[in-house]
Every structure is written in C-alpha cells, then in structure tokens.
CSV table of C-alpha atoms in Angstrom, one decimal:
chain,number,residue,atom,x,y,z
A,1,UNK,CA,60.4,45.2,165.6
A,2,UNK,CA,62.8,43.8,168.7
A,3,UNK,CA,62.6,40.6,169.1
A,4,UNK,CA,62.4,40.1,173.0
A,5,UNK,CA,63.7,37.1,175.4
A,6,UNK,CA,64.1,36.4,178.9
A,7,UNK,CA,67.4,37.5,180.5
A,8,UNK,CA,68.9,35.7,184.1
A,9,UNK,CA,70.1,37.7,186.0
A,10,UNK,CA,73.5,36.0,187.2
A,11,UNK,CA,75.1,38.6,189.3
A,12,UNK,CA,74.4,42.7,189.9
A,13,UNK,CA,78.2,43.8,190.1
A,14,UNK,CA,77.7,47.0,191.9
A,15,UNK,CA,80.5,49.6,191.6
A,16,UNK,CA,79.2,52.4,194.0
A,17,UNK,CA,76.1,53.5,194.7
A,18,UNK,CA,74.4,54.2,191.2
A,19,UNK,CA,76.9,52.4,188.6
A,20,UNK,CA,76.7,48.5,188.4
A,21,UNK,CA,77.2,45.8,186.1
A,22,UNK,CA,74.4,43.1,185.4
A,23,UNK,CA,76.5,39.5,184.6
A,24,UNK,CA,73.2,37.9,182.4
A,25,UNK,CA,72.8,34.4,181.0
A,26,UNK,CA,70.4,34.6,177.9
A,27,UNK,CA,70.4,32.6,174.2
A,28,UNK,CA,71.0,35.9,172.5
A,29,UNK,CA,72.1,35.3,168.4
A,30,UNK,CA,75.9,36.1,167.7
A,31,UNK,CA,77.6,40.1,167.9
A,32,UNK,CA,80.6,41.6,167.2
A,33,UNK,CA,82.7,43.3,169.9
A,34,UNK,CA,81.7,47.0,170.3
A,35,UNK,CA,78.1,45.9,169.2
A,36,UNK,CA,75.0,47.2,171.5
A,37,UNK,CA,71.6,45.0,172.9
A,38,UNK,CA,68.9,46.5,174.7
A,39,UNK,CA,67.5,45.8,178.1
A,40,UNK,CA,63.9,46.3,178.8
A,41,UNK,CA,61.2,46.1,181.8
A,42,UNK,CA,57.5,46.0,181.0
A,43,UNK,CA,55.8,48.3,183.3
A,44,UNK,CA,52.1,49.1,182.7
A,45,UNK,CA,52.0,46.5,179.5
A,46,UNK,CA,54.4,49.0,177.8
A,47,UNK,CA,58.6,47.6,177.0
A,48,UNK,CA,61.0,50.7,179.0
A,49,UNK,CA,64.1,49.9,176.9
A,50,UNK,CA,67.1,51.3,176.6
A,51,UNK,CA,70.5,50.5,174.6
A,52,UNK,CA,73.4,49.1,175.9
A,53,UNK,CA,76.7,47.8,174.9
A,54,UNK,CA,78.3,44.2,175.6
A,55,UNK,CA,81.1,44.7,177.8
A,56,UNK,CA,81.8,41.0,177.3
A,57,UNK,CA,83.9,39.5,174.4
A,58,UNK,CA,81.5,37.5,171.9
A,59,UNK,CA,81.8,33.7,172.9
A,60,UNK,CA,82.1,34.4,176.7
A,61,UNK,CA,79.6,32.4,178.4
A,62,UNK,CA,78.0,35.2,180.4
A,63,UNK,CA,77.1,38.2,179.0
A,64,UNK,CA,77.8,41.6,181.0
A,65,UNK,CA,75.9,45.2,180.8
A,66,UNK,CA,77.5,48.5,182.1
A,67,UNK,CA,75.4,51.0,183.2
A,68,UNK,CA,74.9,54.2,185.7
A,69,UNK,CA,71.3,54.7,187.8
A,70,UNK,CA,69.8,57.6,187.0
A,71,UNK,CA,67.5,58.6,190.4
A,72,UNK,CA,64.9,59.6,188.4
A,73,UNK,CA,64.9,57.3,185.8
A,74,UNK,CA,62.2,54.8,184.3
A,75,UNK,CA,64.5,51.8,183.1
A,76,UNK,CA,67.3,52.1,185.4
A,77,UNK,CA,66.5,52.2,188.8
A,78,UNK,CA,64.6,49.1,188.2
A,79,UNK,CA,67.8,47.6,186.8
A,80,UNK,CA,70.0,48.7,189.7
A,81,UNK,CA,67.5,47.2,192.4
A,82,UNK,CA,67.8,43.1,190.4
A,83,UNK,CA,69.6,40.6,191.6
A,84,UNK,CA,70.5,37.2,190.9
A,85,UNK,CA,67.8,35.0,190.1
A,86,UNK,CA,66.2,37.7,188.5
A,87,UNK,CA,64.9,38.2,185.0
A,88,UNK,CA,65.2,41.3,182.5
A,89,UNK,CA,64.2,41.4,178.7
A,90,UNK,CA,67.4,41.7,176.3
A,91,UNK,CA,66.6,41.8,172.4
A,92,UNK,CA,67.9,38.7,171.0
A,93,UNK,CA,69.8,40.7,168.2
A,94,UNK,CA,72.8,43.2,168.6
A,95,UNK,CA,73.1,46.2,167.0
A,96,UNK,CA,75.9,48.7,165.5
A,97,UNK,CA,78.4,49.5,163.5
A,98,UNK,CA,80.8,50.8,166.3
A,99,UNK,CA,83.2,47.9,165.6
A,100,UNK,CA,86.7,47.5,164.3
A,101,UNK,CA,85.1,46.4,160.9
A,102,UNK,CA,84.3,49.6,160.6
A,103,UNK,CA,87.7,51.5,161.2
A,104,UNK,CA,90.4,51.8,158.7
A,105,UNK,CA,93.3,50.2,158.8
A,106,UNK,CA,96.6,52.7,160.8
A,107,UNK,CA,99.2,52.6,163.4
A,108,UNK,CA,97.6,53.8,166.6
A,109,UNK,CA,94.1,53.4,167.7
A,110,UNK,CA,92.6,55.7,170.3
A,111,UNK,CA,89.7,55.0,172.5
A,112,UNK,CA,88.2,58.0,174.2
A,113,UNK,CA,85.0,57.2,176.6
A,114,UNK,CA,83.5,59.0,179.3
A,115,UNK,CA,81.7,57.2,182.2
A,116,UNK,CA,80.1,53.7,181.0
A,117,UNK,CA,80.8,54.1,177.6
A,118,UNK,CA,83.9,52.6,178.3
A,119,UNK,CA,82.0,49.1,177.9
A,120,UNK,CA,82.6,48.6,174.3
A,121,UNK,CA,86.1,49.1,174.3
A,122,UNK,CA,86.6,46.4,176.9
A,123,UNK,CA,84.6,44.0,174.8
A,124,UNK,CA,86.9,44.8,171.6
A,125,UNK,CA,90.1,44.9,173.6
A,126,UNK,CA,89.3,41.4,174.9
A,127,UNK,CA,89.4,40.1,171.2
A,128,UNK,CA,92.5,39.3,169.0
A,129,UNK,CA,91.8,41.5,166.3
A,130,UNK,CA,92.4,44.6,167.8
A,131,UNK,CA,96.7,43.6,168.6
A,132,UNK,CA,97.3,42.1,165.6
A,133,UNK,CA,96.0,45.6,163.5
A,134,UNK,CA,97.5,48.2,165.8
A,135,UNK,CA,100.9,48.9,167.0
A,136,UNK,CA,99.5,50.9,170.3
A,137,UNK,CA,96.2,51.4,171.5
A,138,UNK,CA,95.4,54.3,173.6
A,139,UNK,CA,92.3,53.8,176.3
A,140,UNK,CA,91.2,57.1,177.6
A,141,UNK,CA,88.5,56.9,180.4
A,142,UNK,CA,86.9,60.2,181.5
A,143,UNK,CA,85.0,60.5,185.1
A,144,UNK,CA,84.0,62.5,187.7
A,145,UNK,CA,85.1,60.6,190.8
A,146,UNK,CA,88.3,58.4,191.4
A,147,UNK,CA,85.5,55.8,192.6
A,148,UNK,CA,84.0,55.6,189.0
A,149,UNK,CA,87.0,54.3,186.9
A,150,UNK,CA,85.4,50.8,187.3
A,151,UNK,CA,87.0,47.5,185.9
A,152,UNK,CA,90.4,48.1,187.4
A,153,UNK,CA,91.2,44.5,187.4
A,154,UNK,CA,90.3,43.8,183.7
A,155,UNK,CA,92.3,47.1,182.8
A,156,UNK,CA,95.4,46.0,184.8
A,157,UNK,CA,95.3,42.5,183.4
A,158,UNK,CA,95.4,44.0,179.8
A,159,UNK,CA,98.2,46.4,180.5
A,160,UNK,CA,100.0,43.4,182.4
A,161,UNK,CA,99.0,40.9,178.8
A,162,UNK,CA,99.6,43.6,176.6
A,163,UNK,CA,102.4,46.5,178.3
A,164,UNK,CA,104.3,46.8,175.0
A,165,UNK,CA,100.7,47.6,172.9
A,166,UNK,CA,98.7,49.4,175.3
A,167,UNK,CA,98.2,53.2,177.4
A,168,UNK,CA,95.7,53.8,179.8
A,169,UNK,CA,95.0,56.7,180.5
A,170,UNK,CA,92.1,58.3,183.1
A,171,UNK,CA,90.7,61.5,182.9
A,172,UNK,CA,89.1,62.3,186.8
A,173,UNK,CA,87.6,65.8,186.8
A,174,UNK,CA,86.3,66.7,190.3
A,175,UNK,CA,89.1,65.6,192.4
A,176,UNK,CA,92.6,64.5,192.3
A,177,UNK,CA,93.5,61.2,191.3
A,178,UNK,CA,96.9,59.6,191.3
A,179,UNK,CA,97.9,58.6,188.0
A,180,UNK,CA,95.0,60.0,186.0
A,181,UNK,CA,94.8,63.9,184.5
A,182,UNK,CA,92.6,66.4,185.8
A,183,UNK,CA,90.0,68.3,184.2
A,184,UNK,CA,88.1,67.1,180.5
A,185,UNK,CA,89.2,65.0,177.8
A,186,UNK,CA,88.8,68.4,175.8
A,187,UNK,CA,91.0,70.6,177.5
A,188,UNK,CA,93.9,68.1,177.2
A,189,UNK,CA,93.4,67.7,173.4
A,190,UNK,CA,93.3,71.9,173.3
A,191,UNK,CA,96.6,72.1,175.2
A,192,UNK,CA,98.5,69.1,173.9
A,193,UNK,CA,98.3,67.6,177.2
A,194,UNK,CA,97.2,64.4,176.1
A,195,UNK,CA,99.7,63.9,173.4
A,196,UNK,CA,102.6,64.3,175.8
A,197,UNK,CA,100.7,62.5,178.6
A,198,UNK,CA,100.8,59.2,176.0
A,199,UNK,CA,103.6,60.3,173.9
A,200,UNK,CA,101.6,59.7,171.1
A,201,UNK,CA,100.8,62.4,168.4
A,202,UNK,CA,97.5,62.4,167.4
A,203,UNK,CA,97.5,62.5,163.3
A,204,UNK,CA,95.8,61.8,160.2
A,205,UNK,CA,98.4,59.8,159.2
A,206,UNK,CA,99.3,57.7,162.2
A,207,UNK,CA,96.1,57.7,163.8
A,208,UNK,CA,92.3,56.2,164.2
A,209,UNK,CA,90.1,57.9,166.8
A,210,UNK,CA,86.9,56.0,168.5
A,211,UNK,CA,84.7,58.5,170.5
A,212,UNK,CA,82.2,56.6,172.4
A,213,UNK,CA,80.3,58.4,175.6
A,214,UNK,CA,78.5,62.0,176.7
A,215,UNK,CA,77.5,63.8,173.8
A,216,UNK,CA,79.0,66.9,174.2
A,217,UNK,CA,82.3,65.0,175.0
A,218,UNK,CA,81.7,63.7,171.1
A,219,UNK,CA,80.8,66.8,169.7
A,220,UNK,CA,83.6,68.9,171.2
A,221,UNK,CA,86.3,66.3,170.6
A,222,UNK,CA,85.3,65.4,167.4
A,223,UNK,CA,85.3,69.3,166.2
A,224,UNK,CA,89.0,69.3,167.7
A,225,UNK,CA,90.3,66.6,165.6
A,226,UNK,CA,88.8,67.6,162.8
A,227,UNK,CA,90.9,71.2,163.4
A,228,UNK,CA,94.3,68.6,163.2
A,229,UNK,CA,93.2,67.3,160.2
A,230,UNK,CA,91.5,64.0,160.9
A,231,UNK,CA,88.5,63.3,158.8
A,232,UNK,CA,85.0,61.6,160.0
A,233,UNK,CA,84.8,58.3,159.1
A,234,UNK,CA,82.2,57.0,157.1
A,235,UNK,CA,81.0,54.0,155.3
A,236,UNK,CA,81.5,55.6,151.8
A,237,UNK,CA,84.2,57.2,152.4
A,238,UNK,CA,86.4,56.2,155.2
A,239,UNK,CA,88.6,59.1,157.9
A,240,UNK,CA,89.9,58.6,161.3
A,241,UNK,CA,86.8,59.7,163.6
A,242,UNK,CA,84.7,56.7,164.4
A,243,UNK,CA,81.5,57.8,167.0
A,244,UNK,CA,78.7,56.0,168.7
A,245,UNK,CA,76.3,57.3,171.0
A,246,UNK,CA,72.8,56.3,172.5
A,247,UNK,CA,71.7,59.3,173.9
C-alpha cells in the first residue's frame, strides 16, 4: 500500500497551455535516476493517482514532475490549475527499474521518448554515471508541435557540458521544425534515417536502446530493433531493449 505525504508545491513551470512542470519540496526516501513517484489528489475520500517520473537528479534540493493536461482528465487538470503554496500527495517511495542499473554495459546508449517521457532521461543524464559508461549517448525527443520540445535550456547546457558525448536529436511530426526530423520515430528507424541523421548505427554489438513514452511508439520501435538483431533486455537474461511505460 503507498505510503502518502504532503507535497509543496514550489513552482508550476508551465510550458504551453496543457504541459507544465510542478517544482515540489517533500521529505520523499532516496531514488535512483530514471525511477518513478506518484502524484495524487483526494477527491470524494478516494486517492486519483497517477505515476510519474523525477525529472530531477537524486540529491537536488527540489524535486520536479513532467506532465501534459489531459482536458478531460481526473488527476491532471487538477495538477495543471496548482500553484505555489500549494499542496499535492507524492508517495514517499520511488519505483522502477528503468535505470542504468538495469542496462548492460556497451558503446552507445540511445534514448528514444515521445512527449513527457522525456523526464527520466533528464534525470539520468544529470548524473555521472551515464558519461563515464558510454562513449555517446543519443537523446531522441518525439512531438507533435515545435512548442512541445520543453527543457531547451537544460538540453543546450548538456550538449554545451557534454558536445563530444552527446546527440540530440527531435522528432516534430505536425509541422516543420528547424533542426529536428519530420514525421515518427518509426519511420526514421524503417528508412535508416535516423542512423545517418546521428551517424550512429544502431547494433547489437555497439548499442543499448531505452524506449520510454506512447505505447505504440514502444511497441513499434521495439518490433523494429528486434528485426536488426537487438534482443529485449531482461533481468535474467540481459539484451539491448530497455522499456518503461505507465500507460
């Protein structure tokens, strides 16, 4: 059973209209970066939770929650509409094993995310650990909109700390976007277009694959790199195809 506390609310960082970021302050027990909380609202004497990821590092004073209102929703308007001074439940453990713990040692790691599952990846790229195992890293971010490729700053200040380790690259499929490719993450792994957009080959032996984000987007991608030759990874016997999704 979840062990709930109080949450302040420090900041709402709103994006654009639906996605935000709530900056919290709560005594939450130690995670590991890629790990996932839960938020909740009591509404009728009933708990509304939901899962989300820390997009903060572990040991950073404040800790952050990226997420997307969904109009119709039960949990999330209500988290859209707080503001600081606020309070929101959290569950005082994390959960997870979509950590680096849990991926096998190679030469490039790729992290592919659509929309806010981009969160976890910027909590484990803001640790050591990540550099010192992997020659490059490969951030793919896949959105609708130009206006939903959120944390800018944090991404530029990685590429700036980091410009010999890491590639960004965005995915923007309903308009064009300077310096990000068109259409889905899918269609660019079909086509090679994502190899030669990274110059990376994606391969069993080079390679380590983190697929965080829509479903579908996990499924599809997932049943492509298996067709190259990369295996799922699991605990008893470890591949290159590490997932995690909440839905």
């Amino acid at each position: 059973m979840a062990n709930w506390i109080k949450a302040e609310v420090i900041e709402n960082r709103r994006w654009n209209k639906d996605l935000f970021s709530l900056i919290l302050h709560a005594d939450v027990d130690p995670f590991t970066a890629g790990q996932f909380t839960k938020l909740g609202v009591e509404i009728d004497g009933k708990i509304i939770q939901r899962a989300y990821s820390f997009v903060n590092p572990p040991g950073a004073k404040h800790l952050e929650i990226y997420a997307t209102r969904v109009q119709d929703g039960l949990l999330s308007p209500r988290l859209h509409a707080l503001e600081g001074g606020d309070s929101v439940l959290i569950t005082k453990e994390s959960s997870g094993f979509f950590t680096l713990d849990e991926v096998p040692q190679s030469e490039h790691l790729w992290l592919l995310s659509t929309g806010t599952a981009i969160g976890p990846y910027l909590s484990i790229l803001r640790e050591e650990a990540v550099w010192q195992r992997f020659r490059k890293v490969v951030l793919v971010h896949a959105v609708r909109f130009s206006a939903d490729l959120s944390y800018q700053a944090e991404i530029n200040e990685l590429q700036q700390k980091r410009s010999d380790q890491i590639i960004v690259q965005p995915f923007v499929s309903r308009e064009p976007t300077i310096g990000a490719l068109s259409g889905r993450i899918t269609h660019a792994l079909e086509d090679g277009l994502l190899e030669r957009a990274v110059g990376l080959k994606l391969t069993p032996e080079k390679s380590q694959v983190m697929l965080c984000g829509n479903p579908q987007m996990v499924k599809d991608v997932r049943a492509l790199l298996l067709e190259k030759g990369l295996e799922k990874n699991l605990r008893k016997k470890p591949g290159h195809i590490t997932t995690e999704q909440y839905w």
